[in-house]
Amino acid sequence: MWEGLRGRLEKDGTATVLAVPAYLYDVNFGDRVNVMRSAENALVATGVERDALNFTFRVLLKSDDPNAWQPLASELAEQGCLLDFISPGFFAMSCCEPQAREVADRLFALECDGVLHYETGRTQQLR
């Protein structure tokens, strides 16, 4: 899968991910990734070199209200989460390891209440 993400090329030839992936799995904000140049000269990540220990969640709100995202976004931002909005009803979020369980529990409770659907961006356990 391809997803254009902002990154910073480092002196050692890796790149630091400076965006919250909305579609990719097992790549998170702050990760250092190995890269190569595509035929179009774009940098393409080929794998994670160093895991930054951040967690990505994707949230799809079930409300038709275009402002429904605001209370949850404020709550999560106050906890130190970074949010990247794809649309008013769909956003990706990054939080650090100590916050991840609390955030996951909150999202799970909201999912059980029928407010949203969420998923985590990790398919592999931390090493």
CSV table of C-alpha atoms in Angstrom, one decimal:
chain,number,residue,atom,x,y,z
A,1,MET,CA,0.0,0.0,0.0
A,2,TRP,CA,1.2,3.5,-0.7
A,3,GLU,CA,0.6,6.6,1.4
A,4,GLY,CA,2.3,9.9,1.0
A,5,LEU,CA,3.7,11.0,4.4
A,6,ARG,CA,5.8,13.9,5.4
A,7,GLY,CA,9.3,12.9,6.6
A,8,ARG,CA,12.7,14.2,7.3
A,9,LEU,CA,15.8,12.7,5.6
A,10,GLU,CA,18.5,12.0,8.2
A,11,LYS,CA,22.3,12.0,7.7
A,12,ASP,CA,22.4,8.2,8.0
A,13,GLY,CA,20.1,7.8,4.9
A,14,THR,CA,17.0,6.9,6.9
A,15,ALA,CA,14.0,9.1,7.2
A,16,THR,CA,11.9,10.1,10.3
A,17,VAL,CA,8.2,9.9,9.8
A,18,LEU,CA,6.6,13.3,10.6
A,19,ALA,CA,3.0,12.5,9.9
A,20,VAL,CA,0.3,10.2,11.4
A,21,PRO,CA,-0.3,7.4,8.9
A,22,ALA,CA,-4.0,7.1,8.1
A,23,TYR,CA,-3.8,3.9,6.0
A,24,LEU,CA,-0.4,2.2,6.5
A,25,TYR,CA,0.0,-0.4,9.2
A,26,ASP,CA,3.1,-0.8,11.5
A,27,VAL,CA,4.5,2.6,10.6
A,28,ASN,CA,4.0,5.3,13.2
A,29,PHE,CA,4.8,9.0,13.9
A,30,GLY,CA,8.4,9.4,14.8
A,31,ASP,CA,9.6,6.0,13.4
A,32,ARG,CA,12.9,6.0,11.6
A,33,VAL,CA,12.4,4.2,8.3
A,34,ASN,CA,14.8,2.8,5.6
A,35,VAL,CA,14.2,4.5,2.3
A,36,MET,CA,15.1,4.1,-1.4
A,37,ARG,CA,14.4,6.3,-4.4
A,38,SER,CA,11.6,5.4,-6.8
A,39,ALA,CA,11.9,5.7,-10.5
A,40,GLU,CA,10.2,9.1,-10.1
A,41,ASN,CA,12.9,10.1,-7.6
A,42,ALA,CA,10.5,10.1,-4.6
A,43,LEU,CA,11.7,8.6,-1.3
A,44,VAL,CA,9.9,5.3,-0.5
A,45,ALA,CA,10.0,3.7,2.9
A,46,THR,CA,11.1,0.0,2.7
A,47,GLY,CA,10.9,-0.9,6.4
A,48,VAL,CA,11.1,0.4,10.0
A,49,GLU,CA,14.7,0.9,11.2
A,50,ARG,CA,13.8,2.2,14.7
A,51,ASP,CA,10.4,2.1,16.3
A,52,ALA,CA,9.6,5.4,18.1
A,53,LEU,CA,7.2,3.5,20.4
A,54,ASN,CA,4.2,5.6,19.3
A,55,PHE,CA,0.8,4.1,18.5
A,56,THR,CA,-1.6,5.0,15.7
A,57,PHE,CA,-5.3,4.8,15.9
A,58,ARG,CA,-7.8,5.5,13.1
A,59,VAL,CA,-11.2,6.8,14.1
A,60,LEU,CA,-14.4,6.9,12.0
A,61,LEU,CA,-17.2,8.8,13.7
A,62,LYS,CA,-20.7,7.5,13.1
A,63,SER,CA,-22.4,10.9,13.5
A,64,ASP,CA,-23.6,13.0,10.5
A,65,ASP,CA,-22.9,16.2,12.5
A,66,PRO,CA,-19.9,17.9,10.8
A,67,ASN,CA,-18.8,19.2,14.3
A,68,ALA,CA,-19.0,15.9,16.1
A,69,TRP,CA,-15.2,15.5,16.0
A,70,GLN,CA,-14.5,18.5,18.2
A,71,PRO,CA,-15.2,17.2,21.7
A,72,LEU,CA,-13.2,14.0,21.2
A,73,ALA,CA,-10.4,15.8,19.4
A,74,SER,CA,-10.1,18.3,22.2
A,75,GLU,CA,-10.1,15.4,24.8
A,76,LEU,CA,-7.4,13.5,22.9
A,77,ALA,CA,-5.3,16.5,22.2
A,78,GLU,CA,-5.3,17.4,25.9
A,79,GLN,CA,-3.8,14.0,26.6
A,80,GLY,CA,-1.0,14.8,24.2
A,81,CYS,CA,-2.2,12.9,21.1
A,82,LEU,CA,-1.5,14.2,17.6
A,83,LEU,CA,-4.4,14.2,15.3
A,84,ASP,CA,-4.5,14.3,11.5
A,85,PHE,CA,-7.9,14.8,9.9
A,86,ILE,CA,-8.7,13.2,6.6
A,87,SER,CA,-12.3,14.5,6.9
A,88,PRO,CA,-14.6,15.8,9.7
A,89,GLY,CA,-15.6,12.2,10.4
A,90,PHE,CA,-12.3,10.3,9.8
A,91,PHE,CA,-9.0,11.0,11.5
A,92,ALA,CA,-5.7,9.3,12.4
A,93,MET,CA,-4.2,9.8,15.8
A,94,SER,CA,-0.8,9.2,17.3
A,95,CYS,CA,0.0,8.8,21.0
A,96,CYS,CA,3.0,7.7,22.9
A,97,GLU,CA,3.3,4.3,24.5
A,98,PRO,CA,2.3,5.3,28.1
A,99,GLN,CA,-1.0,6.8,26.8
A,100,ALA,CA,-1.9,4.1,24.3
A,101,ARG,CA,-3.8,1.8,26.7
A,102,GLU,CA,-5.9,4.7,28.2
A,103,VAL,CA,-6.6,6.0,24.7
A,104,ALA,CA,-7.5,2.5,23.4
A,105,ASP,CA,-9.8,1.9,26.4
A,106,ARG,CA,-11.6,5.3,25.8
A,107,LEU,CA,-12.0,4.5,22.1
A,108,PHE,CA,-13.3,1.0,22.9
A,109,ALA,CA,-15.9,2.4,25.3
A,110,LEU,CA,-17.1,4.9,22.6
A,111,GLU,CA,-17.2,2.1,20.0
A,112,CYS,CA,-19.4,0.1,22.4
A,113,ASP,CA,-21.6,3.1,22.8
A,114,GLY,CA,-22.1,3.3,19.0
A,115,VAL,CA,-20.3,6.7,18.7
A,116,LEU,CA,-17.4,5.5,16.5
A,117,HIS,CA,-15.5,2.7,15.0
A,118,TYR,CA,-11.7,2.6,15.5
A,119,GLU,CA,-8.7,0.4,14.8
A,120,THR,CA,-5.1,0.4,15.7
A,121,GLY,CA,-2.3,0.9,13.3
A,122,ARG,CA,-0.2,-1.9,14.8
A,123,THR,CA,-0.5,-5.5,13.6
A,124,GLN,CA,2.8,-6.6,15.2
A,125,GLN,CA,3.7,-6.4,18.9
A,126,LEU,CA,6.6,-4.3,20.1
A,127,ARG,CA,9.9,-6.0,20.2
